[in-house]
GROMACS .gro file of C-alpha atoms in nm:
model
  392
    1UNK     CA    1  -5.087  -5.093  -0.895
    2UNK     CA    2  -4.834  -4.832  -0.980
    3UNK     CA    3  -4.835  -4.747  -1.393
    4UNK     CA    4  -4.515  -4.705  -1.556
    5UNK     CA    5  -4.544  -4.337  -1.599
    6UNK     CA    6  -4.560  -4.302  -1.222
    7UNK     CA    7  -4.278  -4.576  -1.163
    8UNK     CA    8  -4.107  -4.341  -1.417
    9UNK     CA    9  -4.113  -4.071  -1.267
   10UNK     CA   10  -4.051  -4.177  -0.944
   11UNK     CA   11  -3.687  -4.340  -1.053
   12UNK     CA   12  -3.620  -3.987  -1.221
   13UNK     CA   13  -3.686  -3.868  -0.865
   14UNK     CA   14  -3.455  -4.082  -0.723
   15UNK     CA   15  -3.159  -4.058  -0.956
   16UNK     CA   16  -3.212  -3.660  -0.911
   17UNK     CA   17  -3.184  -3.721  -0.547
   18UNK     CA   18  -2.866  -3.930  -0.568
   19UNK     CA   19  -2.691  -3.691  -0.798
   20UNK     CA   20  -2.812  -3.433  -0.509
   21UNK     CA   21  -2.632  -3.626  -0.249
   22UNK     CA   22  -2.363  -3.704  -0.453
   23UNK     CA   23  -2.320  -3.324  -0.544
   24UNK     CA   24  -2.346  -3.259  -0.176
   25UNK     CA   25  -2.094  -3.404  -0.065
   26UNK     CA   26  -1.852  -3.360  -0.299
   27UNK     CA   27  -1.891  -2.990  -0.223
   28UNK     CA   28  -1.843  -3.064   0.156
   29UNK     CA   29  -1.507  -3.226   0.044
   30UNK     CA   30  -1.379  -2.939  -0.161
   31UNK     CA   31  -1.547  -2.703   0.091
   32UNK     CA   32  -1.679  -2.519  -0.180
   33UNK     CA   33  -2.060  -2.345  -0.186
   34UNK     CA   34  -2.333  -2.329  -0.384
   35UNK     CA   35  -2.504  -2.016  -0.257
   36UNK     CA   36  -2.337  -1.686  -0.187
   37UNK     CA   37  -2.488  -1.413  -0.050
   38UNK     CA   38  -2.275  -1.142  -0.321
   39UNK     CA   39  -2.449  -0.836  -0.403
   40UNK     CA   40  -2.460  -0.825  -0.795
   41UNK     CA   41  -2.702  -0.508  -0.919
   42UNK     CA   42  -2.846  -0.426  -1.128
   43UNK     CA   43  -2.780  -0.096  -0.953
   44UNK     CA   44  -2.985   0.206  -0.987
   45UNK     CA   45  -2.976   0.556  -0.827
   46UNK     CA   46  -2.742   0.824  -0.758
   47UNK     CA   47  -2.391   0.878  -0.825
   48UNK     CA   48  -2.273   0.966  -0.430
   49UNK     CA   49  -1.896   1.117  -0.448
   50UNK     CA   50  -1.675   1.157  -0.153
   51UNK     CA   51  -1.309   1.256  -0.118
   52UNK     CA   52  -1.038   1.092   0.098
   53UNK     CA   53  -0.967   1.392   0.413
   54UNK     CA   54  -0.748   1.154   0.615
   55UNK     CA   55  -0.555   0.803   0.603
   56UNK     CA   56  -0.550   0.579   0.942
   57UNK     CA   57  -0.273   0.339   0.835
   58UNK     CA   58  -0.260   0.106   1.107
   59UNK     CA   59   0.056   0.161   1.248
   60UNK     CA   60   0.132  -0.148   1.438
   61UNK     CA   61   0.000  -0.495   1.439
   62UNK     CA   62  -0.259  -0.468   1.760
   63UNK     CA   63  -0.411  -0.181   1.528
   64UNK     CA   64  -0.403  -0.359   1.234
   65UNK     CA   65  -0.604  -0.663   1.377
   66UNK     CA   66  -0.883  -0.437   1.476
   67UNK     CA   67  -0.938  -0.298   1.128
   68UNK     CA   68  -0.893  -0.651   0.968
   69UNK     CA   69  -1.120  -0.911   0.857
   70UNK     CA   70  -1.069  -1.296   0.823
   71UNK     CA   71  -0.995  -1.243   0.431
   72UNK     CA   72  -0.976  -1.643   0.356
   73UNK     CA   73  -1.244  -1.804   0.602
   74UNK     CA   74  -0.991  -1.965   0.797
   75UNK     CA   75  -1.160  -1.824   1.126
   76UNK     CA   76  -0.866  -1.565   1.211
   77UNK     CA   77  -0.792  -1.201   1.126
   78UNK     CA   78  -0.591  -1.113   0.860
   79UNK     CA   79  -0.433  -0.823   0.793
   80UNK     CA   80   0.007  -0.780   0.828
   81UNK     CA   81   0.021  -0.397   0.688
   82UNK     CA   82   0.075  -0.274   1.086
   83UNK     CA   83   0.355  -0.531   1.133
   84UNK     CA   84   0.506  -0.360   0.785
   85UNK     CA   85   0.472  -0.007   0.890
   86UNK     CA   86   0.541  -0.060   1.229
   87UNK     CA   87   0.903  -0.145   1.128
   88UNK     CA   88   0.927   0.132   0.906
   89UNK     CA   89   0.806   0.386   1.139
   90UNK     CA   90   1.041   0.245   1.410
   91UNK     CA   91   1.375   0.336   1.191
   92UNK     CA   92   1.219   0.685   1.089
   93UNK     CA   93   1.138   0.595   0.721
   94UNK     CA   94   0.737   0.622   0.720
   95UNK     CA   95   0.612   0.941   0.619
   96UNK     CA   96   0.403   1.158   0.936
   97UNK     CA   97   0.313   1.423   0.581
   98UNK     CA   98  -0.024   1.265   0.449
   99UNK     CA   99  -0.196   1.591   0.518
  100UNK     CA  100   0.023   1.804   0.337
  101UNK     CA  101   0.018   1.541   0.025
  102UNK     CA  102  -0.367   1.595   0.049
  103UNK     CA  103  -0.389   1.966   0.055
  104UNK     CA  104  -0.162   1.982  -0.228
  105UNK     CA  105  -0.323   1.734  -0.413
  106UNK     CA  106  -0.035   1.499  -0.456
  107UNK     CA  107  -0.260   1.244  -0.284
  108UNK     CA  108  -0.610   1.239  -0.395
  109UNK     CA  109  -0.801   0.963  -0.342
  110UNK     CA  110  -1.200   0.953  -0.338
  111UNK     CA  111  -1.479   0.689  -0.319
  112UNK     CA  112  -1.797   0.677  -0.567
  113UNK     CA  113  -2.117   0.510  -0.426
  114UNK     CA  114  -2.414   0.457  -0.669
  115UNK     CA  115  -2.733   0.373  -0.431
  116UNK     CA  116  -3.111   0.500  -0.454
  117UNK     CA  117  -3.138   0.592  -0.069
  118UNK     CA  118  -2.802   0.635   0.174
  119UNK     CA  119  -3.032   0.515   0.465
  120UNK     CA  120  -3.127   0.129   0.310
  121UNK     CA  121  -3.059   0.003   0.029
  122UNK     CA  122  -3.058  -0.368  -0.115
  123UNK     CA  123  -2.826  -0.304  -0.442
  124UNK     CA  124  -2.527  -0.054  -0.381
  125UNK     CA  125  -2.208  -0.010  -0.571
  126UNK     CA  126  -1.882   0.163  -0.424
  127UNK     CA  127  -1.591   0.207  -0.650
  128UNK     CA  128  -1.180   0.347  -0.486
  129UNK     CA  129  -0.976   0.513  -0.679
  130UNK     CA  130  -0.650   0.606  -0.570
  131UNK     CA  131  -0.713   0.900  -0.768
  132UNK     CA  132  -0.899   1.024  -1.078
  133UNK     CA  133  -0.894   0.755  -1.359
  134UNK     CA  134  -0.769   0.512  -1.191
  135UNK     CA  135  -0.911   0.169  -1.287
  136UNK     CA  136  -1.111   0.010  -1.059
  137UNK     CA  137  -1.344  -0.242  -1.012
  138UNK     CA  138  -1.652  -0.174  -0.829
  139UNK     CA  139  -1.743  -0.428  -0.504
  140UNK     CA  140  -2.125  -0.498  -0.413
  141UNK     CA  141  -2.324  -0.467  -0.130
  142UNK     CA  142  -2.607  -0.312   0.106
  143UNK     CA  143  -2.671  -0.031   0.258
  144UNK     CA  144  -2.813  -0.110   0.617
  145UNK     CA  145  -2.926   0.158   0.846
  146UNK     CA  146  -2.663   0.412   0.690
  147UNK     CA  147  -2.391   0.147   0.747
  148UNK     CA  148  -2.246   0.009   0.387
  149UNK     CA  149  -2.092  -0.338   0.390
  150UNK     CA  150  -2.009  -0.496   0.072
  151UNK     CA  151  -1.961  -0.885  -0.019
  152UNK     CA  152  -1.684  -1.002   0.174
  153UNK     CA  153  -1.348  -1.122   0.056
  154UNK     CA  154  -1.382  -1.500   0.160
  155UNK     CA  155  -1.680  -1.557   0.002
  156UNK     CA  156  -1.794  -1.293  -0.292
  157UNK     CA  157  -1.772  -1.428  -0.679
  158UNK     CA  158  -1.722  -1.093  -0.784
  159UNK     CA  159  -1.432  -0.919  -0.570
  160UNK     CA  160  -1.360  -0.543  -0.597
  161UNK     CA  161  -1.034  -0.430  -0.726
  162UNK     CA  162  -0.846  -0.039  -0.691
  163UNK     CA  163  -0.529   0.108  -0.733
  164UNK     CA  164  -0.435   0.205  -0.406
  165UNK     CA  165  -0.195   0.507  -0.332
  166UNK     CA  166  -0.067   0.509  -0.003
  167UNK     CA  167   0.124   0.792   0.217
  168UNK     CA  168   0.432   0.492   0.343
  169UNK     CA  169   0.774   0.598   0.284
  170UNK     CA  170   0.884   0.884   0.396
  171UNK     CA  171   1.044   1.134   0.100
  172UNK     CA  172   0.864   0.948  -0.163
  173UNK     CA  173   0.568   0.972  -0.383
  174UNK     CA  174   0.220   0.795  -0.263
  175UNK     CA  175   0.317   0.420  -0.279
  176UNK     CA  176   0.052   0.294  -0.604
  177UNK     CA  177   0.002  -0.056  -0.585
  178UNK     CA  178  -0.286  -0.295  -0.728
  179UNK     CA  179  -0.549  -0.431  -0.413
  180UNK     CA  180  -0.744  -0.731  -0.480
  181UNK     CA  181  -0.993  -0.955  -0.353
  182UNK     CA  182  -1.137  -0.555  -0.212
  183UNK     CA  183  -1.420  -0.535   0.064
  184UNK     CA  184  -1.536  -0.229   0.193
  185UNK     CA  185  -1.713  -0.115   0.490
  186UNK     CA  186  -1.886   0.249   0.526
  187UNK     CA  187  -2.022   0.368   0.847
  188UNK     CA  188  -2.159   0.789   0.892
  189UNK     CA  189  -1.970   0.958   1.176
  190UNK     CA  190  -2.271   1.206   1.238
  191UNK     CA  191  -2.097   1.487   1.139
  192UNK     CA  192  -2.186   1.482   0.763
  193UNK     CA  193  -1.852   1.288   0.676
  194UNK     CA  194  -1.827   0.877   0.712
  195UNK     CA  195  -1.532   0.644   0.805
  196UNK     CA  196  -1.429   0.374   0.539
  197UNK     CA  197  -1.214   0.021   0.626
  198UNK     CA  198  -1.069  -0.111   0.305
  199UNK     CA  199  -0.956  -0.463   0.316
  200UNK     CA  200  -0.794  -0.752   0.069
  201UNK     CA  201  -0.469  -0.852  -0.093
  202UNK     CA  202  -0.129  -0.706  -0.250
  203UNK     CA  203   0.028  -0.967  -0.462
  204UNK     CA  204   0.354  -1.035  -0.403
  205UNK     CA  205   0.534  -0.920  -0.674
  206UNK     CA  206   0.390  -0.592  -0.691
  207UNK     CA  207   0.447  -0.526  -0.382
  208UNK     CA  208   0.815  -0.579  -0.408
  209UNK     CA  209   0.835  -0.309  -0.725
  210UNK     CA  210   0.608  -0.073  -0.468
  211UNK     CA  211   0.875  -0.086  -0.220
  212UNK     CA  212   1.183  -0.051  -0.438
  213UNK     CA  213   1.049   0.259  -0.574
  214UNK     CA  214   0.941   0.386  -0.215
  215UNK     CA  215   1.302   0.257  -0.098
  216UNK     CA  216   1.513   0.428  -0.374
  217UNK     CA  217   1.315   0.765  -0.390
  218UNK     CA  218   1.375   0.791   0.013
  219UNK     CA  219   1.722   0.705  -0.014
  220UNK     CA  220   1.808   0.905  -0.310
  221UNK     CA  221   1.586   1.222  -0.113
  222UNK     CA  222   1.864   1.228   0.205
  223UNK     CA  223   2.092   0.977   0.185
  224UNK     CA  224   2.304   1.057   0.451
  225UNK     CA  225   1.996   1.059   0.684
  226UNK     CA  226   1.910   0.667   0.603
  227UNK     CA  227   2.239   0.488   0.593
  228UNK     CA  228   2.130   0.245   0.815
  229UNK     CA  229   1.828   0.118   0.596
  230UNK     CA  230   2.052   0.141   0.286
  231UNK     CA  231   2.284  -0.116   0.439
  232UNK     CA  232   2.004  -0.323   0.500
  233UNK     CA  233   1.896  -0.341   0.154
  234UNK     CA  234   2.169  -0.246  -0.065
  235UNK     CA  235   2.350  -0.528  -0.019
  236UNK     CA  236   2.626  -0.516  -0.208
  237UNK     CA  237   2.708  -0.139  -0.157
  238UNK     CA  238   2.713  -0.011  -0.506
  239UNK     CA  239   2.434   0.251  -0.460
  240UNK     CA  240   2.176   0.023  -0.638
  241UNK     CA  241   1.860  -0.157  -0.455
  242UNK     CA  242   1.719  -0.442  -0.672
  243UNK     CA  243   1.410  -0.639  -0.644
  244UNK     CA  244   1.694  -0.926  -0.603
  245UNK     CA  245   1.841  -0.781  -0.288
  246UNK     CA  246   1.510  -0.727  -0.152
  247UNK     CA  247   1.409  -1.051  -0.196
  248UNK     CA  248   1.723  -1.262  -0.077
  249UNK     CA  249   1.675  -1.516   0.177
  250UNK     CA  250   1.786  -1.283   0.465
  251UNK     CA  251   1.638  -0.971   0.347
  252UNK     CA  252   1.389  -0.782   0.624
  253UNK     CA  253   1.227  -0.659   0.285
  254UNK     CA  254   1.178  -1.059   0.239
  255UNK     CA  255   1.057  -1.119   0.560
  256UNK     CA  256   0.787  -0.860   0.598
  257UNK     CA  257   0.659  -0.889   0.224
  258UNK     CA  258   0.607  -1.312   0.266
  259UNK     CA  259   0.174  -1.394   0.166
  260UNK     CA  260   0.034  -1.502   0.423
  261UNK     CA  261  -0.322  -1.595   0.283
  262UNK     CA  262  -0.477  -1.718  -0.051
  263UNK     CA  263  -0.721  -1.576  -0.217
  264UNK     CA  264  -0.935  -1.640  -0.559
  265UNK     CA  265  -0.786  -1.363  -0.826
  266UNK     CA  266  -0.959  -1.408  -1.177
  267UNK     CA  267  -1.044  -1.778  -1.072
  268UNK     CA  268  -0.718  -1.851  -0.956
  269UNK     CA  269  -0.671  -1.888  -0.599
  270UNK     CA  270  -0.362  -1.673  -0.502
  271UNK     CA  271  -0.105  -1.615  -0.247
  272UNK     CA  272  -0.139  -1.242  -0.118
  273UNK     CA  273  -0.039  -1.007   0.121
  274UNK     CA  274  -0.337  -0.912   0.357
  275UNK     CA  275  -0.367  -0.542   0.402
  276UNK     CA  276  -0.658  -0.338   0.586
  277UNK     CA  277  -0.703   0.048   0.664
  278UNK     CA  278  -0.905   0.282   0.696
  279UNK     CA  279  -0.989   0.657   0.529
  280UNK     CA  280  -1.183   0.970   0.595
  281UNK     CA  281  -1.444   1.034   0.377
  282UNK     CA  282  -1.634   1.374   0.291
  283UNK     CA  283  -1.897   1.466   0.031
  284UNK     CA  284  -1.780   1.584  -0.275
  285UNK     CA  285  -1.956   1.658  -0.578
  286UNK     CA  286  -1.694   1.779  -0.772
  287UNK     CA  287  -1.278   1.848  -0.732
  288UNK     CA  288  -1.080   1.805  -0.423
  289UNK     CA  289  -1.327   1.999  -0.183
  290UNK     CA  290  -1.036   2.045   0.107
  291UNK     CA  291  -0.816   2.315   0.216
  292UNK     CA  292  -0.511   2.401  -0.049
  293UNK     CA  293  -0.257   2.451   0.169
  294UNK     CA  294   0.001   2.248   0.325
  295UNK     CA  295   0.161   2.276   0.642
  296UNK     CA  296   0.491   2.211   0.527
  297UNK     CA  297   0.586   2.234   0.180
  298UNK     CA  298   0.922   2.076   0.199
  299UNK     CA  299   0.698   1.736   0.180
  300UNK     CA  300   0.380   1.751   0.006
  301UNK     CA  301   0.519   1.586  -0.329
  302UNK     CA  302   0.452   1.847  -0.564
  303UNK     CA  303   0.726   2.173  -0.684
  304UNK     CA  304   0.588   2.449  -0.494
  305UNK     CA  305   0.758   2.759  -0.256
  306UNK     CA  306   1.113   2.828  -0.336
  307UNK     CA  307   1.214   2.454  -0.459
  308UNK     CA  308   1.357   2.405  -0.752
  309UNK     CA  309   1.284   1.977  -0.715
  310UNK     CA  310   0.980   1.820  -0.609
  311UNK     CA  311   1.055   1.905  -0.234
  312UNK     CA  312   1.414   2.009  -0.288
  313UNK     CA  313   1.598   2.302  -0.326
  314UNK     CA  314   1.554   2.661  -0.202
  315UNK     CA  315   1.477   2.623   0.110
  316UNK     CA  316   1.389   2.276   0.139
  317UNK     CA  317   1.658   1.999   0.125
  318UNK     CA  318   1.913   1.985  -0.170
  319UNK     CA  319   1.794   1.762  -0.462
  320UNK     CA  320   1.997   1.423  -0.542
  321UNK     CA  321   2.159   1.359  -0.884
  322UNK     CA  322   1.940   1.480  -1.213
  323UNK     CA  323   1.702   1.670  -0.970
  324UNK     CA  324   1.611   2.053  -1.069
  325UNK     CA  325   1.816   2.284  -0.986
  326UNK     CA  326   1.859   2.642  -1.056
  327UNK     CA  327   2.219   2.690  -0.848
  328UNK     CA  328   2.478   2.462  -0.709
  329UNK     CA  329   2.329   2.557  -0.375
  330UNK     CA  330   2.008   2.334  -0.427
  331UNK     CA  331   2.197   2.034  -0.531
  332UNK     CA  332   2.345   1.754  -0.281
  333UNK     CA  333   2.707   1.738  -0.500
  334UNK     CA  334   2.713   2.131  -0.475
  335UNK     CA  335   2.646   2.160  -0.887
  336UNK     CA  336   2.410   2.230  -1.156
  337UNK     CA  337   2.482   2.163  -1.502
  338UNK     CA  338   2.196   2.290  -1.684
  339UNK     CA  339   1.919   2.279  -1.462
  340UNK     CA  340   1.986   1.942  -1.368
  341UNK     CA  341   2.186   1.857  -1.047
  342UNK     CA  342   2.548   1.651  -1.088
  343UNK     CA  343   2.562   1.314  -0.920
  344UNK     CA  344   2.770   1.299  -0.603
  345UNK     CA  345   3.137   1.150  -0.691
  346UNK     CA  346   3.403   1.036  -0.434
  347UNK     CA  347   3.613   1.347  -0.558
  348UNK     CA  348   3.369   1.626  -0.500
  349UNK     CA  349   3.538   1.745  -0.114
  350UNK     CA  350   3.183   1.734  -0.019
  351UNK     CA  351   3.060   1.436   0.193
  352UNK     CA  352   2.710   1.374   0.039
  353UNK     CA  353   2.588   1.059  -0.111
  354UNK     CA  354   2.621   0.716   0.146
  355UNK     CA  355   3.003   0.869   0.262
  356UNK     CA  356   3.054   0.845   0.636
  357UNK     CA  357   3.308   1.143   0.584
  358UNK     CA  358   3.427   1.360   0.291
  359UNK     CA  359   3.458   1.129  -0.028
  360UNK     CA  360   3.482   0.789   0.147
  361UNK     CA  361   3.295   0.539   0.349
  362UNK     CA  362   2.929   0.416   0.161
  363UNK     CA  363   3.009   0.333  -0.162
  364UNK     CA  364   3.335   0.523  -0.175
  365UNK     CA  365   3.646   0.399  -0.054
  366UNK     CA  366   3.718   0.246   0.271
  367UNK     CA  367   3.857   0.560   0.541
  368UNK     CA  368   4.161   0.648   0.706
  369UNK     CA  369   4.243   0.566   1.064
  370UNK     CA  370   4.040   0.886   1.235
  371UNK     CA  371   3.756   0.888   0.974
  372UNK     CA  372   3.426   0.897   1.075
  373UNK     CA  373   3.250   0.567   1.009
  374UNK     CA  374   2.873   0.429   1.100
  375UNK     CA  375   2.979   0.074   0.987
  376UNK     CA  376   3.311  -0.133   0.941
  377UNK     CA  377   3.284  -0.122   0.571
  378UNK     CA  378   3.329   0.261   0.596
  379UNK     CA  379   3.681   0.208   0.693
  380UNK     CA  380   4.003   0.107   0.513
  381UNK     CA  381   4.068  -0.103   0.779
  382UNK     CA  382   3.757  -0.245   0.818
  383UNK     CA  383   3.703  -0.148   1.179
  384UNK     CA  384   3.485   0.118   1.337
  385UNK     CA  385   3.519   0.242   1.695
  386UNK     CA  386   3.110   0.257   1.812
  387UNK     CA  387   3.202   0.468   2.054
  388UNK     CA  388   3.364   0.696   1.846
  389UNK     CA  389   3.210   0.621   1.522
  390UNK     CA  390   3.602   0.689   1.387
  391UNK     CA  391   3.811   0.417   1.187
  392UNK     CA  392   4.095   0.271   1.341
   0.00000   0.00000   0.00000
């Protein structure tokens, strides 16, 4: 005969069993877990610093898959940033000058990983910055063998965060934009130095202000050198790009910016750009720990040389409107007013600015028959021999 403390306790059994089953499978229905395999600390150890050499942007999408990761769990590879810079790099706007932003210290970027032992270790913590003070969030994981791989991006509870700063646009400061959802693989590249793959999301909106401020520092730079992308995203010719433009319906901007997975952000699960590339690391205790001087000067993002401008004047190119300037000569509208550079007007008798010829065409009026034009707007009468590139 069964008592009733047994009978009890075996109907508590059962109920616990049902509310297991039930629990079960309501989980397989929202295909959510239970058990993660995140990385969470307590972390002990040694403070390991390391400073970012060289950046591998992917620079088209075949490269860009093989440095991805499937960021969502959806079984595919995500990561779009070598479709983005592949388009850039194909008009001429992406910047070859990441080495001389790093020797000048314009870009300085750098990796701290806390860990007990660099050969194995079961509770490691690497934080990015995009440079000193940045803040950051650190990501978890384990050091296997040398190799460090943190929790992933589909899975972890506790996803890594930076502020990236990118060499992109060429002309331009470092593009600084907010990564989340951040995974990070390390691997040594037996030469003292190690290779890093960083991985996870740009949401969308930031990365629209990112590329406006790219977008207008390049075209303000050389204008005349970019009129082609400025038609593209100024689009109603008045000198000014807005987040609007870059967002309309038809915008390339638009089109290369779209999210194309979701991913939790503070709980929320959120539409985001997938990115993924990879850095140079080496050791560092202390400062920048690389050479100090760049190959060319004219575009390492700092005033050095001759210039007058960051990267303008003296011998570099002239500097756009409100740029330093310490003669007409380093301005693009010929003068300085009191150490600051005029703005171009369409009654200087210089063509500089957007003009396809001397004060018209751009944003200036339409040209005479025999002007030189890029684009029917440049002329009066609205048409532009290609062959010629003159109105008639």
């Amino acid at each position: 005969m069964i008592s009733a403390h047994a009978l009890g306790a075996r109907r508590l059994h059962h109920l616990a069993d049902m509310l297991r089953a039930s629990l079960l499978a309501v989980i397989a229905l929202t295909g959510c877990t239970t058990t993660n395999d995140d990385v969470v600390g307590p972390y002990t150890g040694t403070t390991h610093r390391f400073v970012v050499d060289r950046f591998d942007l992917p620079p088209n999408h075949m490269r860009g898959l093989e440095i991805g990761n499937d960021l969502d769990g959806d079984g595919s590879v995500d990561n779009v940033l070598g479709g983005i810079l592949s388009s850039l790099i194909g008009q001429g706007n992406a910047t070859p000058h990441a080495d001389d932003m790093i020797a000048a210290g314009s870009l300085a970027s750098l990796i701290e990983l806390h860990a007990d032992d660099l050969g194995n270790d079961e509770a490691v913590s690497v934080t990015y910055y995009g440079t000193a003070g940045d803040p950051a969030t650190p990501v978890g994981g384990r050091i296997v063998d040398g190799v460090f791989r943190s929790n992933r991006t589909a899975t972890t509870l506790v996803p890594g965060t930076a502020i990236l700063r990118l060499p992109i646009f060429t002309d331009a400061d470092p593009t600084e934009i907010e990564i989340v959802g951040m995974e990070l693989d390390i691997t040594p590249d037996a030469v003292g130095g190690y290779t890093a793959i960083v991985r996870g999301g740009l949401r969308r909106s930031d990365a629209y202000l990112a590329t406006r401020r790219g977008l207008v520092q390049l075209l303000e730079a050389r204008p005349q050198d970019h009129r082609t992308l400025w038609m593209l995203v100024d689009r109603d010719l008045d000198g000014t790009v807005t987040v609007e433009e870059l967002d309309r319906p038809d915008s390339l901007v638009r089109s290369l910016l779209t999210p194309d997975i979701a991913i939790p952000v503070d709980g929320v699960d959120t539409e985001v750009i997938s990115v993924g590339f990879a850095v140079h690391l080496v050791p560092c205790a202390a400062g920048k720990c690389l050479p100090a001087t760049p190959i060319d000067r004219c575009f390492d993002r700092v005033v050095d040389g001759d210039e007058s401008g960051i990267d303008c004047g003296g011998s570099c190119g002239d500097c756009p409107a409100a740029g330093m300037c310490r003669t007409g000569a380093d301005c693009q509208s010929g003068a300085c007013d009191g150490g600051l550079c005029r703005a171009p007007t369409c009654s200087d008798g210089i063509q500089n600015g957007f003009e396809s010829d001397v004060d018209c065409g751009g944003i200036c009026s339409g040209c005479a028959s025999f002007g030189t034009c890029g684009f029917s707007s440049d002329c009066a009468s609205g048409s532009c021999s290609v062959e010629t590139t003159t109105c008639y």
